[in-house]
Amino acid sequence: MLGDERPAAAREIIEAAYNAYFDDVYKFVFRGVGNVPAAEDITHDVFCAALNKIEEFRIHPEPKKWLMVTARNKVRELYRKMNRRALGVVDEIPELAVEDPDYKEVELELTALAIIDKEEWYLVKNYYLIGITIRELAKKYGITENNMRVRLCRIKAKLRTEIER
């Protein structure tokens, strides 16, 4: 089909995809597995899969989406191999193209949930994104406003520390 050009052409296609999408794929995988070596291995496997299926990858209308779906499947595969259920967070990821308007919200939530638990995410989301006041949150949780401020400050510090790593 492509004769002697196939390896060079395939390598160029994968290199271009790697340069364009590596960061997005890696961040997505890291949120799913939570550790650097596993995230690096799975990200590598994603690009190897693209190379192994170069004919399919080459003609796909959305190469980034192809890579992201493959990444999600590789993370699920890892959890199956570990005889655990895949993280609820991974199972809840919709079939979402990166260009979809909800992608950034999903990405933010997945990043946060890789670091903090759901209750902490709920507090952060309600205070910083929705705009519920500290007074209202404190009343809902039955704690003082000062305690709520401290709780939010600690969650924020935890997020900052992990994100800066």
GROMACS .gro file of N, CA and C in nm:
model
  495
    1MET      N    1   0.084  -0.119   0.000
    1MET     CA    2   0.000   0.000   0.000
    1MET      C    3   0.088   0.125   0.000
    2LEU      N    4   0.160   0.150   0.109
    2LEU     CA    5   0.249   0.263   0.113
    2LEU      C    6   0.394   0.221   0.087
    3GLY      N    7   0.415   0.093   0.070
    3GLY     CA    8   0.549   0.044   0.040
    3GLY      C    9   0.649   0.080   0.148
    4ASP      N   10   0.765   0.124   0.107
    4ASP     CA   11   0.873   0.158   0.200
    4ASP      C   12   0.845   0.284   0.280
    5GLU      N   13   0.750   0.365   0.236
    5GLU     CA   14   0.720   0.490   0.306
    5GLU      C   15   0.640   0.466   0.434
    6ARG      N   16   0.575   0.350   0.445
    6ARG     CA   17   0.484   0.328   0.556
    6ARG      C   18   0.546   0.353   0.693
    7PRO      N   19   0.660   0.296   0.725
    7PRO     CA   20   0.715   0.322   0.859
    7PRO      C   21   0.745   0.469   0.883
    8ALA      N   22   0.802   0.537   0.785
    8ALA     CA   23   0.834   0.679   0.802
    8ALA      C   24   0.707   0.762   0.811
    9ALA      N   25   0.611   0.733   0.725
    9ALA     CA   26   0.485   0.807   0.727
    9ALA      C   27   0.410   0.783   0.857
   10ALA      N   28   0.407   0.658   0.902
   10ALA     CA   29   0.338   0.626   1.028
   10ALA      C   30   0.407   0.696   1.144
   11ARG      N   31   0.539   0.695   1.144
   11ARG     CA   32   0.615   0.761   1.250
   11ARG      C   33   0.585   0.911   1.253
   12GLU      N   34   0.576   0.973   1.137
   12GLU     CA   35   0.545   1.116   1.130
   12GLU      C   36   0.405   1.145   1.185
   13ILE      N   37   0.309   1.061   1.150
   13ILE     CA   38   0.172   1.080   1.199
   13ILE      C   39   0.168   1.069   1.351
   14ILE      N   40   0.233   0.967   1.404
   14ILE     CA   41   0.232   0.946   1.550
   14ILE      C   42   0.311   1.057   1.620
   15GLU      N   43   0.423   1.099   1.563
   15GLU     CA   44   0.499   1.209   1.622
   15GLU      C   45   0.416   1.337   1.628
   16ALA      N   46   0.344   1.365   1.521
   16ALA     CA   47   0.259   1.485   1.518
   16ALA      C   48   0.149   1.474   1.624
   17ALA      N   49   0.088   1.357   1.635
   17ALA     CA   50  -0.017   1.336   1.736
   17ALA      C   51   0.043   1.347   1.876
   18TYR      N   52   0.160   1.289   1.896
   18TYR     CA   53   0.227   1.293   2.025
   18TYR      C   54   0.255   1.439   2.064
   19ASN      N   55   0.310   1.516   1.973
   19ASN     CA   56   0.342   1.656   2.002
   19ASN      C   57   0.216   1.738   2.030
   20ALA      N   58   0.109   1.707   1.960
   20ALA     CA   59  -0.015   1.785   1.976
   20ALA      C   60  -0.096   1.744   2.098
   21TYR      N   61  -0.098   1.615   2.132
   21TYR     CA   62  -0.194   1.566   2.231
   21TYR      C   63  -0.135   1.499   2.355
   22PHE      N   64  -0.003   1.487   2.363
   22PHE     CA   65   0.056   1.416   2.476
   22PHE      C   66   0.008   1.471   2.610
   23ASP      N   67   0.016   1.603   2.629
   23ASP     CA   68  -0.021   1.661   2.759
   23ASP      C   69  -0.164   1.628   2.798
   24ASP      N   70  -0.256   1.639   2.702
   24ASP     CA   71  -0.396   1.610   2.733
   24ASP      C   72  -0.416   1.463   2.770
   25VAL      N   73  -0.354   1.374   2.693
   25VAL     CA   74  -0.368   1.230   2.721
   25VAL      C   75  -0.306   1.198   2.857
   26TYR      N   76  -0.186   1.249   2.883
   26TYR     CA   77  -0.118   1.220   3.009
   26TYR      C   78  -0.199   1.270   3.129
   27LYS      N   79  -0.248   1.393   3.123
   27LYS     CA   80  -0.326   1.448   3.235
   27LYS      C   81  -0.451   1.364   3.260
   28PHE      N   82  -0.516   1.325   3.152
   28PHE     CA   83  -0.637   1.244   3.163
   28PHE      C   84  -0.604   1.111   3.231
   29VAL      N   85  -0.499   1.045   3.185
   29VAL     CA   86  -0.459   0.916   3.242
   29VAL      C   87  -0.417   0.933   3.388
   30PHE      N   88  -0.339   1.037   3.417
   30PHE     CA   89  -0.294   1.059   3.555
   30PHE      C   90  -0.413   1.074   3.649
   31ARG      N   91  -0.515   1.146   3.605
   31ARG     CA   92  -0.634   1.161   3.690
   31ARG      C   93  -0.700   1.026   3.716
   32GLY      N   94  -0.690   0.936   3.620
   32GLY     CA   95  -0.752   0.804   3.635
   32GLY      C   96  -0.673   0.710   3.723
   33VAL      N   97  -0.539   0.719   3.720
   33VAL     CA   98  -0.459   0.621   3.794
   33VAL      C   99  -0.392   0.679   3.917
   34GLY      N  100  -0.366   0.809   3.918
   34GLY     CA  101  -0.314   0.875   4.037
   34GLY      C  102  -0.167   0.857   4.067
   35ASN      N  103  -0.090   0.797   3.977
   35ASN     CA  104   0.054   0.792   4.002
   35ASN      C  105   0.132   0.807   3.872
   36VAL      N  106   0.247   0.867   3.883
   36VAL     CA  107   0.326   0.907   3.766
   36VAL      C  108   0.373   0.787   3.683
   37PRO      N  109   0.437   0.685   3.741
   37PRO     CA  110   0.486   0.575   3.656
   37PRO      C  111   0.374   0.506   3.577
   38ALA      N  112   0.262   0.480   3.642
   38ALA     CA  113   0.150   0.415   3.572
   38ALA      C  114   0.094   0.506   3.463
   39ALA      N  115   0.084   0.635   3.493
   39ALA     CA  116   0.033   0.730   3.393
   39ALA      C  117   0.126   0.737   3.273
   40GLU      N  118   0.257   0.737   3.298
   40GLU     CA  119   0.354   0.740   3.187
   40GLU      C  120   0.343   0.613   3.103
   41ASP      N  121   0.333   0.497   3.169
   41ASP     CA  122   0.323   0.370   3.096
   41ASP      C  123   0.197   0.364   3.011
   42ILE      N  124   0.086   0.403   3.069
   42ILE     CA  125  -0.040   0.396   2.996
   42ILE      C  126  -0.041   0.496   2.881
   43THR      N  127   0.012   0.615   2.903
   43THR     CA  128   0.019   0.714   2.796
   43THR      C  129   0.104   0.660   2.681
   44HIS      N  130   0.215   0.597   2.715
   44HIS     CA  131   0.300   0.535   2.613
   44HIS      C  132   0.221   0.428   2.537
   45ASP      N  133   0.145   0.346   2.610
   45ASP     CA  134   0.065   0.241   2.548
   45ASP      C  135  -0.040   0.299   2.453
   46VAL      N  136  -0.095   0.413   2.488
   46VAL     CA  137  -0.196   0.477   2.402
   46VAL      C  138  -0.135   0.512   2.266
   47PHE      N  139  -0.016   0.572   2.268
   47PHE     CA  140   0.047   0.610   2.142
   47PHE      C  141   0.098   0.488   2.066
   48CYS      N  142   0.137   0.382   2.138
   48CYS     CA  143   0.174   0.257   2.071
   48CYS      C  144   0.052   0.195   2.003
   49ALA      N  145  -0.063   0.203   2.069
   49ALA     CA  146  -0.186   0.152   2.009
   49ALA      C  147  -0.219   0.229   1.881
   50ALA      N  148  -0.198   0.360   1.885
   50ALA     CA  149  -0.222   0.441   1.764
   50ALA      C  150  -0.129   0.397   1.651
   51LEU      N  151  -0.005   0.369   1.684
   51LEU     CA  152   0.091   0.323   1.583
   51LEU      C  153   0.052   0.185   1.530
   52ASN      N  154   0.011   0.096   1.620
   52ASN     CA  155  -0.029  -0.038   1.579
   52ASN      C  156  -0.155  -0.038   1.492
   53LYS      N  157  -0.239   0.061   1.513
   53LYS     CA  158  -0.362   0.073   1.434
   53LYS      C  159  -0.356   0.198   1.347
   54ILE      N  160  -0.240   0.219   1.286
   54ILE     CA  161  -0.215   0.344   1.214
   54ILE      C  162  -0.317   0.368   1.103
   55GLU      N  163  -0.361   0.265   1.034
   55GLU     CA  164  -0.458   0.285   0.925
   55GLU      C  165  -0.590   0.340   0.980
   56GLU      N  166  -0.634   0.285   1.091
   56GLU     CA  167  -0.757   0.333   1.155
   56GLU      C  168  -0.736   0.474   1.211
   57PHE      N  169  -0.624   0.494   1.279
   57PHE     CA  170  -0.594   0.624   1.340
   57PHE      C  171  -0.581   0.733   1.234
   58ARG      N  172  -0.513   0.702   1.124
   58ARG     CA  173  -0.488   0.799   1.018
   58ARG      C  174  -0.617   0.858   0.960
   59ILE      N  175  -0.721   0.775   0.947
   59ILE     CA  176  -0.844   0.822   0.883
   59ILE      C  177  -0.951   0.869   0.983
   60HIS      N  178  -0.922   0.856   1.111
   60HIS     CA  179  -1.022   0.896   1.211
   60HIS      C  180  -1.044   1.047   1.203
   61PRO      N  181  -1.171   1.092   1.204
   61PRO     CA  182  -1.198   1.235   1.191
   61PRO      C  183  -1.155   1.319   1.313
   62GLU      N  184  -1.143   1.255   1.430
   62GLU     CA  185  -1.102   1.326   1.551
   62GLU      C  186  -0.992   1.246   1.621
   63PRO      N  187  -0.867   1.266   1.579
   63PRO     CA  188  -0.759   1.186   1.639
   63PRO      C  189  -0.746   1.204   1.790
   64LYS      N  190  -0.772   1.323   1.839
   64LYS     CA  191  -0.761   1.345   1.983
   64LYS      C  192  -0.866   1.263   2.058
   65LYS      N  193  -0.986   1.260   2.004
   65LYS     CA  194  -1.090   1.180   2.068
   65LYS      C  195  -1.053   1.032   2.064
   66TRP      N  196  -0.996   0.986   1.953
   66TRP     CA  197  -0.952   0.847   1.942
   66TRP      C  198  -0.852   0.816   2.053
   67LEU      N  199  -0.756   0.905   2.073
   67LEU     CA  200  -0.655   0.886   2.177
   67LEU      C  201  -0.717   0.887   2.317
   68MET      N  202  -0.810   0.977   2.341
   68MET     CA  203  -0.871   0.989   2.474
   68MET      C  204  -0.957   0.866   2.506
   69VAL      N  205  -1.030   0.816   2.407
   69VAL     CA  206  -1.111   0.696   2.429
   69VAL      C  207  -1.018   0.576   2.455
   70THR      N  208  -0.911   0.568   2.379
   70THR     CA  209  -0.813   0.461   2.401
   70THR      C  210  -0.752   0.472   2.541
   71ALA      N  211  -0.721   0.594   2.583
   71ALA     CA  212  -0.666   0.616   2.717
   71ALA      C  213  -0.765   0.570   2.824
   72ARG      N  214  -0.890   0.605   2.808
   72ARG     CA  215  -0.992   0.564   2.905
   72ARG      C  216  -1.000   0.412   2.911
   73ASN      N  217  -0.995   0.349   2.794
   73ASN     CA  218  -1.002   0.203   2.790
   73ASN      C  219  -0.879   0.140   2.854
   74LYS      N  220  -0.763   0.200   2.837
   74LYS     CA  221  -0.640   0.146   2.897
   74LYS      C  222  -0.645   0.159   3.051
   75VAL      N  223  -0.702   0.269   3.101
   75VAL     CA  224  -0.714   0.285   3.246
   75VAL      C  225  -0.810   0.179   3.300
   76ARG      N  226  -0.921   0.158   3.232
   76ARG     CA  227  -1.015   0.054   3.275
   76ARG      C  228  -0.950  -0.083   3.272
   77GLU      N  229  -0.871  -0.108   3.169
   77GLU     CA  230  -0.799  -0.235   3.157
   77GLU      C  231  -0.704  -0.256   3.276
   78LEU      N  232  -0.635  -0.151   3.317
   78LEU     CA  233  -0.546  -0.160   3.432
   78LEU      C  234  -0.623  -0.203   3.556
   79TYR      N  235  -0.739  -0.143   3.580
   79TYR     CA  236  -0.816  -0.178   3.699
   79TYR      C  237  -0.872  -0.319   3.690
   80ARG      N  238  -0.907  -0.363   3.570
   80ARG     CA  239  -0.952  -0.502   3.556
   80ARG      C  240  -0.838  -0.597   3.590
   81LYS      N  241  -0.717  -0.564   3.542
   81LYS     CA  242  -0.601  -0.649   3.571
   81LYS      C  243  -0.571  -0.653   3.720
   82MET      N  244  -0.600  -0.546   3.789
   82MET     CA  245  -0.574  -0.540   3.933
   82MET      C  246  -0.688  -0.604   4.012
   83ASN      N  247  -0.783  -0.666   3.942
   83ASN     CA  248  -0.900  -0.729   4.003
   83ASN      C  249  -0.979  -0.633   4.092
   84ARG      N  250  -0.982  -0.509   4.048
   84ARG     CA  251  -1.063  -0.409   4.118
   84ARG      C  252  -1.163  -0.354   4.019
   85ARG      N  253  -1.263  -0.296   4.070
   85ARG     CA  254  -1.353  -0.224   3.982
   85ARG      C  255  -1.286  -0.095   3.939
   86ALA      N  256  -1.316  -0.054   3.817
   86ALA     CA  257  -1.263   0.074   3.772
   86ALA      C  258  -1.318   0.183   3.862
   87LEU      N  259  -1.239   0.286   3.882
   87LEU     CA  260  -1.283   0.397   3.965
   87LEU      C  261  -1.417   0.449   3.916
   88GLY      N  262  -1.505   0.483   4.008
   88GLY     CA  263  -1.633   0.541   3.969
   88GLY      C  264  -1.614   0.662   3.881
   89VAL      N  265  -1.510   0.737   3.908
   89VAL     CA  266  -1.483   0.858   3.829
   89VAL      C  267  -1.458   0.821   3.683
   90VAL      N  268  -1.381   0.715   3.658
   90VAL     CA  269  -1.352   0.676   3.520
   90VAL      C  270  -1.478   0.627   3.452
   91ASP      N  271  -1.561   0.550   3.522
   91ASP     CA  272  -1.684   0.500   3.462
   91ASP      C  273  -1.783   0.611   3.431
   92GLU      N  274  -1.773   0.721   3.502
   92GLU     CA  275  -1.867   0.830   3.481
   92GLU      C  276  -1.827   0.922   3.368
   93ILE      N  277  -1.711   0.900   3.307
   93ILE     CA  278  -1.666   0.987   3.200
   93ILE      C  279  -1.753   0.962   3.078
   94PRO      N  280  -1.824   1.063   3.033
   94PRO     CA  281  -1.909   1.043   2.916
   94PRO      C  282  -1.825   1.036   2.789
   95GLU      N  283  -1.886   0.991   2.682
   95GLU     CA  284  -1.821   0.994   2.552
   95GLU      C  285  -1.818   1.141   2.510
   96LEU      N  286  -1.713   1.208   2.546
   96LEU     CA  287  -1.706   1.352   2.533
   96LEU      C  288  -1.589   1.391   2.444
   97ALA      N  289  -1.617   1.460   2.338
   97ALA     CA  290  -1.509   1.512   2.255
   97ALA      C  291  -1.446   1.629   2.328
   98VAL      N  292  -1.318   1.649   2.308
   98VAL     CA  293  -1.246   1.754   2.379
   98VAL      C  294  -1.301   1.892   2.341
   99GLU      N  295  -1.361   1.901   2.224
   99GLU     CA  296  -1.415   2.029   2.180
   99GLU      C  297  -1.552   2.059   2.241
  100ASP      N  298  -1.616   1.960   2.306
  100ASP     CA  299  -1.748   1.981   2.365
  100ASP      C  300  -1.740   2.087   2.474
  101PRO      N  301  -1.847   2.168   2.487
  101PRO     CA  302  -1.845   2.274   2.588
  101PRO      C  303  -1.831   2.224   2.731
  102ASP      N  304  -1.879   2.104   2.761
  102ASP     CA  305  -1.872   2.051   2.897
  102ASP      C  306  -1.738   1.990   2.930
  103TYR      N  307  -1.648   1.977   2.832
  103TYR     CA  308  -1.521   1.909   2.854
  103TYR      C  309  -1.440   1.974   2.965
  104LYS      N  310  -1.429   2.106   2.965
  104LYS     CA  311  -1.348   2.176   3.065
  104LYS      C  312  -1.402   2.151   3.206
  105GLU      N  313  -1.535   2.150   3.221
  105GLU     CA  314  -1.595   2.123   3.352
  105GLU      C  315  -1.563   1.981   3.398
  106VAL      N  316  -1.577   1.885   3.306
  106VAL     CA  317  -1.547   1.746   3.339
  106VAL      C  318  -1.400   1.732   3.374
  107GLU      N  319  -1.313   1.796   3.295
  107GLU     CA  320  -1.169   1.791   3.321
  107GLU      C  321  -1.136   1.849   3.459
  108LEU      N  322  -1.197   1.962   3.494
  108LEU     CA  323  -1.175   2.024   3.624
  108LEU      C  324  -1.219   1.930   3.736
  109GLU      N  325  -1.337   1.873   3.722
  109GLU     CA  326  -1.388   1.785   3.826
  109GLU      C  327  -1.301   1.660   3.840
  110LEU      N  328  -1.259   1.602   3.728
  110LEU     CA  329  -1.174   1.483   3.735
  110LEU      C  330  -1.039   1.514   3.800
  111THR      N  331  -0.985   1.629   3.769
  111THR     CA  332  -0.859   1.670   3.830
  111THR      C  333  -0.876   1.682   3.981
  112ALA      N  334  -0.982   1.750   4.022
  112ALA     CA  335  -1.007   1.769   4.165
  112ALA      C  336  -1.031   1.636   4.235
  113LEU      N  337  -1.110   1.547   4.174
  113LEU     CA  338  -1.144   1.420   4.238
  113LEU      C  339  -1.025   1.324   4.245
  114ALA      N  340  -0.922   1.350   4.168
  114ALA     CA  341  -0.800   1.270   4.179
  114ALA      C  342  -0.722   1.311   4.303
  115ILE      N  343  -0.755   1.428   4.360
  115ILE     CA  344  -0.680   1.482   4.474
  115ILE      C  345  -0.764   1.484   4.602
  116ILE      N  346  -0.889   1.524   4.590
  116ILE     CA  347  -0.976   1.538   4.707
  116ILE      C  348  -1.096   1.446   4.693
  117ASP      N  349  -1.166   1.423   4.803
  117ASP     CA  350  -1.283   1.336   4.796
  117ASP      C  351  -1.406   1.413   4.748
  118LYS      N  352  -1.514   1.339   4.729
  118LYS     CA  353  -1.634   1.400   4.671
  118LYS      C  354  -1.695   1.509   4.760
  119GLU      N  355  -1.692   1.488   4.891
  119GLU     CA  356  -1.748   1.589   4.981
  119GLU      C  357  -1.668   1.719   4.973
  120GLU      N  358  -1.535   1.705   4.970
  120GLU     CA  359  -1.450   1.825   4.958
  120GLU      C  360  -1.475   1.894   4.824
  121TRP      N  361  -1.487   1.814   4.716
  121TRP     CA  362  -1.515   1.872   4.584
  121TRP      C  363  -1.649   1.947   4.587
  122TYR      N  364  -1.747   1.889   4.655
  122TYR     CA  365  -1.878   1.951   4.666
  122TYR      C  366  -1.867   2.089   4.731
  123LEU      N  367  -1.789   2.098   4.839
  123LEU     CA  368  -1.769   2.227   4.907
  123LEU      C  369  -1.700   2.328   4.814
  124VAL      N  370  -1.591   2.284   4.750
  124VAL     CA  371  -1.517   2.374   4.659
  124VAL      C  372  -1.608   2.421   4.547
  125LYS      N  373  -1.679   2.330   4.487
  125LYS     CA  374  -1.768   2.362   4.375
  125LYS      C  375  -1.876   2.461   4.419
  126ASN      N  376  -1.938   2.433   4.533
  126ASN     CA  377  -2.046   2.521   4.579
  126ASN      C  378  -1.996   2.660   4.615
  127TYR      N  379  -1.879   2.669   4.676
  127TYR     CA  380  -1.829   2.799   4.718
  127TYR      C  381  -1.766   2.876   4.601
  128TYR      N  382  -1.670   2.813   4.532
  128TYR     CA  383  -1.593   2.884   4.431
  128TYR      C  384  -1.663   2.893   4.295
  129LEU      N  385  -1.739   2.792   4.259
  129LEU     CA  386  -1.799   2.792   4.125
  129LEU      C  387  -1.945   2.837   4.124
  130ILE      N  388  -2.019   2.792   4.222
  130ILE     CA  389  -2.162   2.827   4.225
  130ILE      C  390  -2.186   2.957   4.301
  131GLY      N  391  -2.104   2.983   4.402
  131GLY     CA  392  -2.116   3.109   4.474
  131GLY      C  393  -2.198   3.104   4.600
  132ILE      N  394  -2.217   2.984   4.655
  132ILE     CA  395  -2.288   2.973   4.782
  132ILE      C  396  -2.198   3.033   4.890
  133THR      N  397  -2.255   3.109   4.978
  133THR     CA  398  -2.176   3.180   5.079
  133THR      C  399  -2.125   3.084   5.186
  134ILE      N  400  -2.022   3.129   5.256
  134ILE     CA  401  -1.967   3.052   5.368
  134ILE      C  402  -2.073   3.035   5.475
  135ARG      N  403  -2.149   3.138   5.498
  135ARG     CA  404  -2.256   3.131   5.599
  135ARG      C  405  -2.354   3.018   5.565
  136GLU      N  406  -2.397   3.012   5.438
  136GLU     CA  407  -2.492   2.908   5.398
  136GLU      C  408  -2.431   2.768   5.408
  137LEU      N  409  -2.306   2.755   5.367
  137LEU     CA  410  -2.240   2.624   5.376
  137LEU      C  411  -2.222   2.582   5.522
  138ALA      N  412  -2.180   2.676   5.607
  138ALA     CA  413  -2.161   2.646   5.748
  138ALA      C  414  -2.292   2.601   5.812
  139LYS      N  415  -2.398   2.669   5.779
  139LYS     CA  416  -2.530   2.633   5.834
  139LYS      C  417  -2.569   2.492   5.789
  140LYS      N  418  -2.546   2.462   5.661
  140LYS     CA  419  -2.582   2.331   5.608
  140LYS      C  420  -2.504   2.220   5.678
  141TYR      N  421  -2.377   2.244   5.709
  141TYR     CA  422  -2.293   2.142   5.773
  141TYR      C  423  -2.296   2.149   5.925
  142GLY      N  424  -2.366   2.248   5.979
  142GLY     CA  425  -2.379   2.259   6.123
  142GLY      C  426  -2.249   2.295   6.192
  143ILE      N  427  -2.169   2.379   6.127
  143ILE     CA  428  -2.043   2.423   6.187
  143ILE      C  429  -2.037   2.575   6.181
  144THR      N  430  -1.940   2.632   6.249
  144THR     CA  431  -1.928   2.778   6.248
  144THR      C  432  -1.872   2.825   6.114
  145GLU      N  433  -1.893   2.952   6.086
  145GLU     CA  434  -1.841   3.011   5.963
  145GLU      C  435  -1.689   3.003   5.962
  146ASN      N  436  -1.629   3.025   6.077
  146ASN     CA  437  -1.483   3.018   6.085
  146ASN      C  438  -1.432   2.876   6.053
  147ASN      N  439  -1.500   2.776   6.106
  147ASN     CA  440  -1.462   2.637   6.074
  147ASN      C  441  -1.475   2.609   5.924
  148MET      N  442  -1.580   2.664   5.862
  148MET     CA  443  -1.599   2.643   5.718
  148MET      C  444  -1.486   2.711   5.640
  149ARG      N  445  -1.446   2.830   5.684
  149ARG     CA  446  -1.334   2.900   5.618
  149ARG      C  447  -1.206   2.817   5.627
  150VAL      N  448  -1.181   2.763   5.745
  150VAL     CA  449  -1.062   2.680   5.766
  150VAL      C  450  -1.069   2.556   5.678
  151ARG      N  451  -1.183   2.492   5.672
  151ARG     CA  452  -1.200   2.371   5.591
  151ARG      C  453  -1.173   2.402   5.443
  152LEU      N  454  -1.231   2.511   5.394
  152LEU     CA  455  -1.209   2.550   5.254
  152LEU      C  456  -1.063   2.585   5.228
  153CYS      N  457  -1.002   2.652   5.324
  153CYS     CA  458  -0.860   2.689   5.310
  153CYS      C  459  -0.773   2.564   5.303
  154ARG      N  460  -0.802   2.465   5.384
  154ARG     CA  461  -0.724   2.340   5.383
  154ARG      C  462  -0.743   2.263   5.253
  155ILE      N  463  -0.864   2.259   5.204
  155ILE     CA  464  -0.890   2.191   5.077
  155ILE      C  465  -0.816   2.262   4.964
  156LYS      N  466  -0.822   2.394   4.965
  156LYS     CA  467  -0.754   2.473   4.863
  156LYS      C  468  -0.603   2.449   4.869
  157ALA      N  469  -0.547   2.442   4.988
  157ALA     CA  470  -0.403   2.416   5.003
  157ALA      C  471  -0.368   2.276   4.953
  158LYS      N  472  -0.453   2.179   4.982
  158LYS     CA  473  -0.430   2.042   4.937
  158LYS      C  474  -0.429   2.036   4.783
  159LEU      N  475  -0.526   2.103   4.722
  159LEU     CA  476  -0.532   2.108   4.575
  159LEU      C  477  -0.406   2.175   4.518
  160ARG      N  478  -0.371   2.289   4.575
  160ARG     CA  479  -0.255   2.363   4.526
  160ARG      C  480  -0.128   2.279   4.535
  161THR      N  481  -0.108   2.214   4.649
  161THR     CA  482   0.011   2.131   4.669
  161THR      C  483   0.021   2.020   4.565
  162GLU      N  484  -0.088   1.950   4.542
  162GLU     CA  485  -0.088   1.838   4.447
  162GLU      C  486  -0.075   1.886   4.303
  163ILE      N  487  -0.137   1.995   4.269
  163ILE     CA  488  -0.133   2.045   4.132
  163ILE      C  489   0.006   2.099   4.098
  164GLU      N  490   0.073   2.156   4.196
  164GLU     CA  491   0.206   2.212   4.173
  164GLU      C  492   0.315   2.106   4.163
  165ARG      N  493   0.284   1.981   4.197
  165ARG     CA  494   0.383   1.873   4.189
  165ARG      C  495   0.426   1.847   4.049
   0.00000   0.00000   0.00000
